[in-house]
Coordinates of C-alpha atoms and ligand atoms in Angstrom, one line a residue:
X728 CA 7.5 60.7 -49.2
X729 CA 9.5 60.7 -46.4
X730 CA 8.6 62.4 -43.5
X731 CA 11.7 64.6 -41.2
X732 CA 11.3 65.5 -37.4
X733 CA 13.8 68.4 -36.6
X734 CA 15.8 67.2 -33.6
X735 CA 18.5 70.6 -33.6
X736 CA 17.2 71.7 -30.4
X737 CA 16.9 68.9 -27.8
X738 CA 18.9 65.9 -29.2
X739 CA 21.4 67.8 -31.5
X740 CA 22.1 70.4 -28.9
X741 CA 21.9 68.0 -26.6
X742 CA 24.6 65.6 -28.1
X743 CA 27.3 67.7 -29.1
X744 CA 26.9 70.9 -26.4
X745 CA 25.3 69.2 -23.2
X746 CA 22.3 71.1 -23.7
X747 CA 22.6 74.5 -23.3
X748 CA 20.9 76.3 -25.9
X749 CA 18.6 78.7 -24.2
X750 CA 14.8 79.1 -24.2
X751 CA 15.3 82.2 -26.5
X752 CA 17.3 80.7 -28.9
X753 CA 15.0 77.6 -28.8
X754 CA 12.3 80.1 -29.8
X755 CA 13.6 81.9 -32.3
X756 CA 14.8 78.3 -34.4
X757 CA 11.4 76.6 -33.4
X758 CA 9.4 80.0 -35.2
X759 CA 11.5 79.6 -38.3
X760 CA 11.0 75.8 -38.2
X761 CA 7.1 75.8 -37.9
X762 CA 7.1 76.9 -41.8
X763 CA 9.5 74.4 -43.3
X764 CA 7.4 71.4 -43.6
X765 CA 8.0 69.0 -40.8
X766 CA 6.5 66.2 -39.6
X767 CA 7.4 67.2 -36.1
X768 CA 10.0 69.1 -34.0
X769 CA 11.5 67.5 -31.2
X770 CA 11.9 70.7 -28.9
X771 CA 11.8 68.5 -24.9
X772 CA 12.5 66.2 -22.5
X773 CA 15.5 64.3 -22.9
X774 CA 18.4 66.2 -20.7
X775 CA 16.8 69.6 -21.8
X776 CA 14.5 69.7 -18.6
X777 CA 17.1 69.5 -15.9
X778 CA 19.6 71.4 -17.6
X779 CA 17.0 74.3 -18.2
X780 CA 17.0 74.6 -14.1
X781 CA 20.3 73.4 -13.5
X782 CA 22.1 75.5 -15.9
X783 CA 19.9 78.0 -17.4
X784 CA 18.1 79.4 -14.6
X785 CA 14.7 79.0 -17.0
X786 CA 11.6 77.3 -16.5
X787 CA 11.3 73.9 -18.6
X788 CA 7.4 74.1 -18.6
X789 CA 7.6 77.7 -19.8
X790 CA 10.0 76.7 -22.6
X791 CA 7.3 74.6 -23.7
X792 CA 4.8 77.6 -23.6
X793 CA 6.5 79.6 -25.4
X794 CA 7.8 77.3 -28.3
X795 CA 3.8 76.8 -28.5
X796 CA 2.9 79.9 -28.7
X797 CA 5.3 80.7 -32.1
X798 CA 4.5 77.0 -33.4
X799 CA 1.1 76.9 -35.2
X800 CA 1.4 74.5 -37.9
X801 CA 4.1 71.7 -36.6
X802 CA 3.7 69.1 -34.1
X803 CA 6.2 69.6 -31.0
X804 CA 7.3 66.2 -29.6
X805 CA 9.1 65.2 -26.7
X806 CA 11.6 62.3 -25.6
X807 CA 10.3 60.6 -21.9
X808 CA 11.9 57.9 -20.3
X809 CA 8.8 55.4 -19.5
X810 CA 8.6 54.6 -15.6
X811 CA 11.4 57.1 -15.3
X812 CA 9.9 59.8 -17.0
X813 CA 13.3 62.1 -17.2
X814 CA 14.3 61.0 -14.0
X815 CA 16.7 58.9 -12.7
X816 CA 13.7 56.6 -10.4
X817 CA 10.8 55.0 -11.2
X818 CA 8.3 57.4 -10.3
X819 CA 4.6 55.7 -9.2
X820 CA 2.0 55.6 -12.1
X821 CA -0.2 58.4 -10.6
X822 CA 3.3 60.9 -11.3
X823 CA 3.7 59.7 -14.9
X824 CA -0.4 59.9 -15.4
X825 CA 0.2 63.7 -14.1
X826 CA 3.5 64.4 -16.0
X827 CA 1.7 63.2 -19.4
X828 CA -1.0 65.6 -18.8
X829 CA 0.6 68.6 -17.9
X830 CA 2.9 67.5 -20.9
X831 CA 0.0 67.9 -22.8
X832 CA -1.5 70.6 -21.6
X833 CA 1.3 73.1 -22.2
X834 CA 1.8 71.9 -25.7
X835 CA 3.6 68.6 -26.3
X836 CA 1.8 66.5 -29.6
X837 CA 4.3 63.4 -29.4
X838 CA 5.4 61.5 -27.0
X839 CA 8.0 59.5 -27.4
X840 CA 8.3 57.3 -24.7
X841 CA 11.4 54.4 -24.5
X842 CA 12.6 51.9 -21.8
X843 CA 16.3 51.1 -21.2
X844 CA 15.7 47.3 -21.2
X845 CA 12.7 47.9 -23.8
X846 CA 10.2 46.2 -20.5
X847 CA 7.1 46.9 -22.4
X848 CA 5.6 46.5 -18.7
X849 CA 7.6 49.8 -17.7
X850 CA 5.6 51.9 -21.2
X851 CA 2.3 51.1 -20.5
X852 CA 1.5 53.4 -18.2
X853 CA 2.9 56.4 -20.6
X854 CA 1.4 55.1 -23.1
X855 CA -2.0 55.1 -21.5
X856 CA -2.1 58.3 -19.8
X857 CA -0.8 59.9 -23.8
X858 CA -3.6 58.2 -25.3
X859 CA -6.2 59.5 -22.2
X860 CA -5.0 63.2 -22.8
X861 CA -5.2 63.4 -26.3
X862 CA -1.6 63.1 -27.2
X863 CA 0.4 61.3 -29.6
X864 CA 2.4 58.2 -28.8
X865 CA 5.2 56.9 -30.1
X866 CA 7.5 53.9 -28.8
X867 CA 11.1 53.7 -29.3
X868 CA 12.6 50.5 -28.6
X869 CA 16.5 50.9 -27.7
X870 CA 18.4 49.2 -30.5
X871 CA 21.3 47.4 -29.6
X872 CA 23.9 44.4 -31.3
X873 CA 24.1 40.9 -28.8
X874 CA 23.2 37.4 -29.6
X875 CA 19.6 38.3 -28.5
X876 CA 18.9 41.2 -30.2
X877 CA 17.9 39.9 -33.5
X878 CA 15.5 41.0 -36.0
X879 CA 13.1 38.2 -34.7
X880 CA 13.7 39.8 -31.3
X881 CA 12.4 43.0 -32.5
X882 CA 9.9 42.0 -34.8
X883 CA 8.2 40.3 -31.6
X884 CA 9.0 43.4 -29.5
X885 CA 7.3 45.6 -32.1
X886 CA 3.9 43.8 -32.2
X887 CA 3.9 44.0 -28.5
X888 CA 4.2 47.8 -29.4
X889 CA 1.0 47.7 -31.6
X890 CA -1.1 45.5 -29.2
X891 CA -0.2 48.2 -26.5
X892 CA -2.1 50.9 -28.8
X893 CA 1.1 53.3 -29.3
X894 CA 0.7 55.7 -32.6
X895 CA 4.2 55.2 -34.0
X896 CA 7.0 52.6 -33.6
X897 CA 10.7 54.1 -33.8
X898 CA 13.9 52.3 -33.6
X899 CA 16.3 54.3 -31.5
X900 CA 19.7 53.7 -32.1
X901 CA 21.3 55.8 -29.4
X902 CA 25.1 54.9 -30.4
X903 CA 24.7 55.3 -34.0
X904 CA 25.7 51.6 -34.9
X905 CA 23.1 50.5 -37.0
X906 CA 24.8 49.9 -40.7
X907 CA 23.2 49.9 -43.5
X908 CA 23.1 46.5 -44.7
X909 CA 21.2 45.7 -41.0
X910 CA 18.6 48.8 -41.3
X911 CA 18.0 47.6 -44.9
X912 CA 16.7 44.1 -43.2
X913 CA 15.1 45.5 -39.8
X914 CA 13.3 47.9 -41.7
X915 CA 11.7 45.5 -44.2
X916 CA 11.1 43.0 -41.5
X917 CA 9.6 45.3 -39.4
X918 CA 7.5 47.3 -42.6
X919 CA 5.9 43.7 -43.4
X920 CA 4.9 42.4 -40.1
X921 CA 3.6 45.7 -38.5
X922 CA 1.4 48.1 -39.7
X923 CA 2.6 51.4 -37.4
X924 CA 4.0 54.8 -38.9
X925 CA 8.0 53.4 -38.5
X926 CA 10.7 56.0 -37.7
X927 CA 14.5 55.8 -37.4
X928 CA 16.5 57.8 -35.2
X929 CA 20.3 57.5 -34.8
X930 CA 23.3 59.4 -34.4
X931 CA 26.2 60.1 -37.1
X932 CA 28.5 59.5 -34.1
X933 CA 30.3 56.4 -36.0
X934 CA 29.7 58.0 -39.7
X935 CA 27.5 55.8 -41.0
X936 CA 24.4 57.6 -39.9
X937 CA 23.1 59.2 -43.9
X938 CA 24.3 55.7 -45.6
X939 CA 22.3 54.2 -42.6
X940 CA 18.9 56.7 -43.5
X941 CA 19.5 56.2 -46.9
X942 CA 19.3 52.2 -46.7
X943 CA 15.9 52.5 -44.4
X944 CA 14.2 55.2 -46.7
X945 CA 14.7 52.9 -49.5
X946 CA 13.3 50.3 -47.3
X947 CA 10.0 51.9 -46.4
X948 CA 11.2 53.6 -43.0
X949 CA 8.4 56.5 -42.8
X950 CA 10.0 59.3 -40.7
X951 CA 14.1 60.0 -40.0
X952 CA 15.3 62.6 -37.4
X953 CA 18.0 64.9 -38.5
X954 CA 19.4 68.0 -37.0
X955 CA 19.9 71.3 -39.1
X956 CA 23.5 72.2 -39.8
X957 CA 25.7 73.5 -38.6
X958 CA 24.0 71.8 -35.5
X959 CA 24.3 68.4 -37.4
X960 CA 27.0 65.4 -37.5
X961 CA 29.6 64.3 -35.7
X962 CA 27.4 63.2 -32.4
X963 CA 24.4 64.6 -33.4
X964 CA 22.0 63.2 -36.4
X965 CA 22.8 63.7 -39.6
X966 CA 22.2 67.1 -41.5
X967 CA 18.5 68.1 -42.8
X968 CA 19.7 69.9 -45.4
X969 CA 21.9 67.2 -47.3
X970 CA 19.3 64.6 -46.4
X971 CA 16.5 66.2 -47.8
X972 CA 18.9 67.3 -51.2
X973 CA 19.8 63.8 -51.8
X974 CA 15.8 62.9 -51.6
X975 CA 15.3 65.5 -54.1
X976 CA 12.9 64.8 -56.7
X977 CA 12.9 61.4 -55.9
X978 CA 9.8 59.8 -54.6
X979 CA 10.8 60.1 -50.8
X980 CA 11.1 64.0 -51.4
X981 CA 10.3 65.2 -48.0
X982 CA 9.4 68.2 -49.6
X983 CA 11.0 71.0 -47.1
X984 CA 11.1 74.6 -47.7
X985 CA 14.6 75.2 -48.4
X986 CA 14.4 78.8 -48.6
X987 CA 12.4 78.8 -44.7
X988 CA 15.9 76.4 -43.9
X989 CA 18.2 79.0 -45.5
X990 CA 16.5 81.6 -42.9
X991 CA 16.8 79.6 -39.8
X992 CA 21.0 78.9 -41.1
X993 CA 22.7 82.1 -39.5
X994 CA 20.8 81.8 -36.3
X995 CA 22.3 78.1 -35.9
X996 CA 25.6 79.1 -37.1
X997 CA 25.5 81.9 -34.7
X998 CA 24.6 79.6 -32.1
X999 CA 27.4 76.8 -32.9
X1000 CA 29.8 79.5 -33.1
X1001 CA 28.7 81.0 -29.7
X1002 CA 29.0 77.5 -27.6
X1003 CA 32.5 76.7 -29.7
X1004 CA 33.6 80.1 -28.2
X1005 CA 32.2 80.1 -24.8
X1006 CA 34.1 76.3 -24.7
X1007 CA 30.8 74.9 -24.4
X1008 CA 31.3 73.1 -27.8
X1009 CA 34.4 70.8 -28.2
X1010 CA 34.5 70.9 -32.3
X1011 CA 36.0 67.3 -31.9
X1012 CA 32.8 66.1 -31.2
X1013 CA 32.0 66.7 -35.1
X1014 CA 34.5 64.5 -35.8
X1015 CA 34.0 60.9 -37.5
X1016 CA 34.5 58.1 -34.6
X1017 CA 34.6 54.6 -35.8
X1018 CA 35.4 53.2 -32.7
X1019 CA 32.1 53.3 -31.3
X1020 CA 31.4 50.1 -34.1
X1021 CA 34.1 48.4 -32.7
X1022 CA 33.2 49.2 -29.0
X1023 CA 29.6 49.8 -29.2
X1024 CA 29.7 52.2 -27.0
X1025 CA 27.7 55.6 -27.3
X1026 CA 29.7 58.9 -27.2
X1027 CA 28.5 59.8 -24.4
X1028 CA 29.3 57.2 -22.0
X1029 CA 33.3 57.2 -23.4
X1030 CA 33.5 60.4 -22.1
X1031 CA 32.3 60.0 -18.9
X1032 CA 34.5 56.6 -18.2
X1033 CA 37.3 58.9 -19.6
X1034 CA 36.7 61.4 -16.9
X1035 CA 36.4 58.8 -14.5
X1036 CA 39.9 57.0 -15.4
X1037 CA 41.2 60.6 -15.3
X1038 CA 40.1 61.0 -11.8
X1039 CA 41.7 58.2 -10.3
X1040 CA 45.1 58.7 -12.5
X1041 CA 44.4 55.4 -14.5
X1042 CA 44.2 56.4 -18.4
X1043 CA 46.6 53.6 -18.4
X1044 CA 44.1 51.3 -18.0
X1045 CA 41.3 52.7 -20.7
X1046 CA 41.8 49.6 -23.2
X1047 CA 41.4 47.2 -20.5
X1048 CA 38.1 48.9 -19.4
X1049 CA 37.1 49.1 -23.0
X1050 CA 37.5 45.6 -23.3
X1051 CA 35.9 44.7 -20.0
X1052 CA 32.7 46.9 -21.3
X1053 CA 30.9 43.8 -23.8
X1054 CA 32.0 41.5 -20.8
X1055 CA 30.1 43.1 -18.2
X1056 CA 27.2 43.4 -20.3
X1057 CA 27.1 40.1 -21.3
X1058 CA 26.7 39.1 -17.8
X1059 CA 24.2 41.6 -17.3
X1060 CA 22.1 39.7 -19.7
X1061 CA 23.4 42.7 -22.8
X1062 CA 21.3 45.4 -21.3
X1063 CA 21.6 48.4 -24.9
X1064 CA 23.9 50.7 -23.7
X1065 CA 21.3 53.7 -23.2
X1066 CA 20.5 56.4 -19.8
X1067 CA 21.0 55.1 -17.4
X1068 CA 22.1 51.3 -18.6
X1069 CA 25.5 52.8 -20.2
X1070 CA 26.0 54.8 -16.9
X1071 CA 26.0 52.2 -15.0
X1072 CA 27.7 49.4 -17.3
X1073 CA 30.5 51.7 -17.4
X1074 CA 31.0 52.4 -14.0
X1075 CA 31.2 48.7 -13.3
X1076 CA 33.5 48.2 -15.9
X1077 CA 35.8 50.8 -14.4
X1078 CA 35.5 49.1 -11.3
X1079 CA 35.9 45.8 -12.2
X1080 CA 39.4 46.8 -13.9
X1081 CA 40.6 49.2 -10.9
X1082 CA 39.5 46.9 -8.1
X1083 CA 41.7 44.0 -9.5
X1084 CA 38.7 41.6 -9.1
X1085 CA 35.9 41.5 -10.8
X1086 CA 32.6 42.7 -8.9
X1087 CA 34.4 43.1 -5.6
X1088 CA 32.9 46.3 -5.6
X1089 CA 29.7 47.4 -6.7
X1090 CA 27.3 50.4 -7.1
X1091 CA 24.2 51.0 -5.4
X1092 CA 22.1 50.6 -9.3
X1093 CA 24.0 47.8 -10.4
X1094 CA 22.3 45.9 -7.1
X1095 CA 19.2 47.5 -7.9
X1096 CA 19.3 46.0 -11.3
X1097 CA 19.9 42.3 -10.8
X1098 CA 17.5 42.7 -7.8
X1099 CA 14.7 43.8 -11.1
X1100 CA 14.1 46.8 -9.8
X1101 CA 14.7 48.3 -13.6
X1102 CA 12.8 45.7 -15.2
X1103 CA 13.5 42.2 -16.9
X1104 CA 16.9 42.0 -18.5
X1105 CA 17.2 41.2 -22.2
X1106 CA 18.6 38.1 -22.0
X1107 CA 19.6 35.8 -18.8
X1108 CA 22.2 37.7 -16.6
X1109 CA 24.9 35.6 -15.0
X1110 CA 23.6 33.5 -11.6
X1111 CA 27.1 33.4 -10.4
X1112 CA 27.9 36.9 -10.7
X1113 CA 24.4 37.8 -9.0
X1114 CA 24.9 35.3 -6.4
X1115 CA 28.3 37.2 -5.4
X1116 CA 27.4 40.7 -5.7
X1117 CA 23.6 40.7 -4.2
X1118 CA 23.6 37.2 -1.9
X1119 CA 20.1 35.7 -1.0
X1120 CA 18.6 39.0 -2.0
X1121 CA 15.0 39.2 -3.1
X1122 CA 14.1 39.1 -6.1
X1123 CA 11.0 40.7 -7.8
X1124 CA 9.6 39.7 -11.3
X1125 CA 6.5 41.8 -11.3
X1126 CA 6.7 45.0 -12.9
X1127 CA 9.0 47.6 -10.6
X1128 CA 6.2 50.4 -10.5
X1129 CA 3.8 47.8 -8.8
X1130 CA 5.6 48.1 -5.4
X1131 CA 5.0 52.1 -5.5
X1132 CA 2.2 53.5 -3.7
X1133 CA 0.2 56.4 -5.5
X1134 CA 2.8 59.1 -4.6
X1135 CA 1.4 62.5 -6.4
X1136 CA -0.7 64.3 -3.7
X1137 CA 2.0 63.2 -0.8
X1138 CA 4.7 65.2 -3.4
X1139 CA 2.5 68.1 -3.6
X1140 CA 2.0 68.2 0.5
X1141 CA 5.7 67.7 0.5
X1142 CA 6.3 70.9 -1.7
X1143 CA 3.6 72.9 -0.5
X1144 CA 6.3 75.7 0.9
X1145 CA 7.7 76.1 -2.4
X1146 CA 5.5 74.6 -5.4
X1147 CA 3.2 77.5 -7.1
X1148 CA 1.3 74.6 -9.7
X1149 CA 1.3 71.0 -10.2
X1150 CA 4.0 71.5 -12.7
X1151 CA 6.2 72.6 -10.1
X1152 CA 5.6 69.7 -8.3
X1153 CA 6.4 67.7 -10.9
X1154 CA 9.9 69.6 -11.4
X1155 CA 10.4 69.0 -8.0
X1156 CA 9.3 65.4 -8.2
X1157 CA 11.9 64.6 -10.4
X1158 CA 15.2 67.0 -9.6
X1159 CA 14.7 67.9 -6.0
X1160 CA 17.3 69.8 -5.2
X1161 CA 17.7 71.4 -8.9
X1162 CA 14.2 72.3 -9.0
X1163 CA 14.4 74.2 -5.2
X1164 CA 17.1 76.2 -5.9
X1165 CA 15.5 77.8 -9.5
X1166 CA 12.2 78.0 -7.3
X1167 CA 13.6 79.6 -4.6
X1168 CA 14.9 82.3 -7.3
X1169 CA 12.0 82.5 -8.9
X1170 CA 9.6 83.5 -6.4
X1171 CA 12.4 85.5 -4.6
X1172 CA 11.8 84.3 -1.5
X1173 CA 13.8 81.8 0.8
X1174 CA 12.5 79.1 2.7
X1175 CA 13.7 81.1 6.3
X1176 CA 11.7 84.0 4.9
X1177 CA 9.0 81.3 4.0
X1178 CA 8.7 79.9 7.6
X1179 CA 8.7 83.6 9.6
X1180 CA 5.8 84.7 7.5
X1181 CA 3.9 81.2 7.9
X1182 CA 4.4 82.2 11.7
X1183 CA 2.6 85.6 11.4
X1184 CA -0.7 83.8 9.9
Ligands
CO831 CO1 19.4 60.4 -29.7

């Protein structure tokens, strides 16, 4: 038997609407969910945190709460970004110990944690500080196609994973590349030398995705995510509902409730319909797009190169920059294109082209990067380009979160004018200025009115 974890409301909303389902809807879906028989429903993290502040005007933490609250029987997992947790830094292990706990505490079962790079070194504290609070954790290694990232590659990378004491192992195939033919031999490679619960996740982005889960089930994959339709496909996972028809009767039979699906339906269809109304939801992004095979480029990052090239009036130049893309990350030593790798590959790319020289200009996290502030590359990067863009720099090869002082109790002093709980803090910790603003509405208060009654004390 196969197992399914429901991904609809972070990573299916979150691919094909920028994530802006709100807490209520969330709730309602997630209630219906708890009866149909997952293995897990992955309801946080990811982009849902910020954009819940950002956009929404709602508390992440309280999202969490609630979803708890209607969800009784099913696990509730979460995506987290190792040293980064669902930042855009690497935050000091004291902050990840806290952000695992509270995590915890208001109702997360599974972590998942993954590293852009897959540095094991930047997991370890996540995946200690899940294991201290009684949670779940899974590892996701980023899955990615260069001459290094072989099936020996991972097979290696994956006993790492079990030495560390994770729960679970999933390959996380953020593009949606992986064929079938390749999940067919990772999966039985993986199944024979490792003894973990194995789970796929990938994205129908290219429309190979079912095909894809089809070949892995049949190769002993234990869990796949998909995403309940309408909120399915196109750049989201593939559908629950044809996934677990096709296993029907069949010894993978996940063995959902159809009828408890056929309740939740309307509410998603609602919801799609809503977001393609409001303009939230660009229907395009259902469609089939096999250029990411050719490119092997996630949706995602396309879009945003394409809005850069808009910016500076230079569509013109969009095939060059696709082709400069593998270039760059070759010389980066083929970091997989994932948050906030494919951000910054991108960008470069874009640069490189526009400049009219390559690396004669260069971002901030590009320097950061070949300095090993993110962790250790993949593979070599290029000497000569590192020598040009960073000089005599140093260098540092020990894990990046070693340089950081303990930083959680300086935070809380830091936020002490706004922060009501630790889990404000930790909102604050990772999206300042995000985080103040909804805080600031929340308590109805500003910080001038903050400071004249701090002055009547
Ligand atoms: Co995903």
């Amino acid at each position: 038997m196969v197992r399914i974890v429901e991904t609809s409301v972070r990573d299916g909303q979150q691919s094909l609407f920028a994530t802006r389902m709100n807490t209520e809807e969330v709730v309602k879906l997630c209630k219906i969910f708890d009866d149909a028989g997952y293995h897990a429903i992955e309801m946080w993290g990811g982009a849902t945190f910020d954009s819940c502040m950002r956009f929404l005007n709602e508390d992440p933490w309280g999202r969490l709460r609630s979803v708890k609250a209607v969800c009784k029987k099913t696990k509730l997992q979460m995506l987290f970004r190792g040293q980064n947790i669902l930042g855009y830094r690497h935050y000091s292990d004291d902050v990840v110990d806290m952000f695992c706990k509270k995590s915890i505490e208001n109702g997360i079962d599974i972590i998942r944690v993954f590293d852009a790079l897959n540095d094991i070194r930047n997991l370890r504290q996540a995946v200690e500080s899940t294991k201290k609070y009684g949670g779940e954790c899974q590892i996701a290694l980023s899955y990615t196609t260069s001459p290094v990232h072989t099936i020996d590659y991972y097979v290696s990378l994956a006993k790492e994973v079990e030495k560390l004491g994770a729960d679970s192992l999933c390959i996380k195939d953020m593009a949606g590349v992986l064929l079938p033919e390749d999940a067919t031999k990772l999966i039985t490679a993986l199944k024979k030398e490792i003894k973990l619960p194995l789970e796929l996740h990938s994205h129908s982005t290219a429309g190979v995705c079912a095909m894809t889960y089809m070949a892995a089930i049949r190769a002993g994959v234990d869990i796949v995510d998909t995403s309940l339709s309408p909120l399915s496909d196109g750049t989201a996972q593939p559908s629950t509902q044809a996934l677990a028809n096709s296993l029907r009767g069949t010894e993978y039979d996940p063995k959902l409730d159809f009828e408890v699906l056929a309740k939740a339906e309307p509410l998603v269809t609602a919801i799609v319909d809503k977001y393609i109304a409001n303009g939230t939801l660009n229907p395009k992004s259902f469609e089939v797009n096999p250029n990411i095979l050719t490119y092997q480029v996630p949706g995602g990052m396309l879009s945003n190169m394409i809005s850069q090239l808009k910016e500076q009036g230079a569509m013109n130049r969009y095939e060059d920059v696709l082709r400069e893309i593998p270039k760059v990350r070759k010389d980066m030593g083929y970091p997989p294109l994932v948050t906030p790798m494919s951000q910054m590959v991108g960008t470069q790319a874009v640069l490189n082209i526009l400049s009219g020289e390559r690396y004669k200009v260069c971002a901030k996290e590009i320097k950061d990067y070949l300095c090993g502030k993110y962790g250790k590359a993949p593979a070599p990067v290029d000497e000569k380009i590192r020598k040009k863009i960073i000089g005599d720099e140093k260098i540092i090869d020990c894990r990046p979160a070693d340089l950081l002082e303990p930083e959680f109790e300086k935070l809380k002093e830091q936020y002490a004018d706004i922060a009501r709980s630790d889990e404000d803090v930790l909102s604050l910790a990772l999206f300042e200025n995000v985080a103040r603003e909804f805080l600031k509405k929340r308590y109805g208060r500003n910080e001038d009115k903050a400071d004249e009654f701090e002055m009547f004390i």
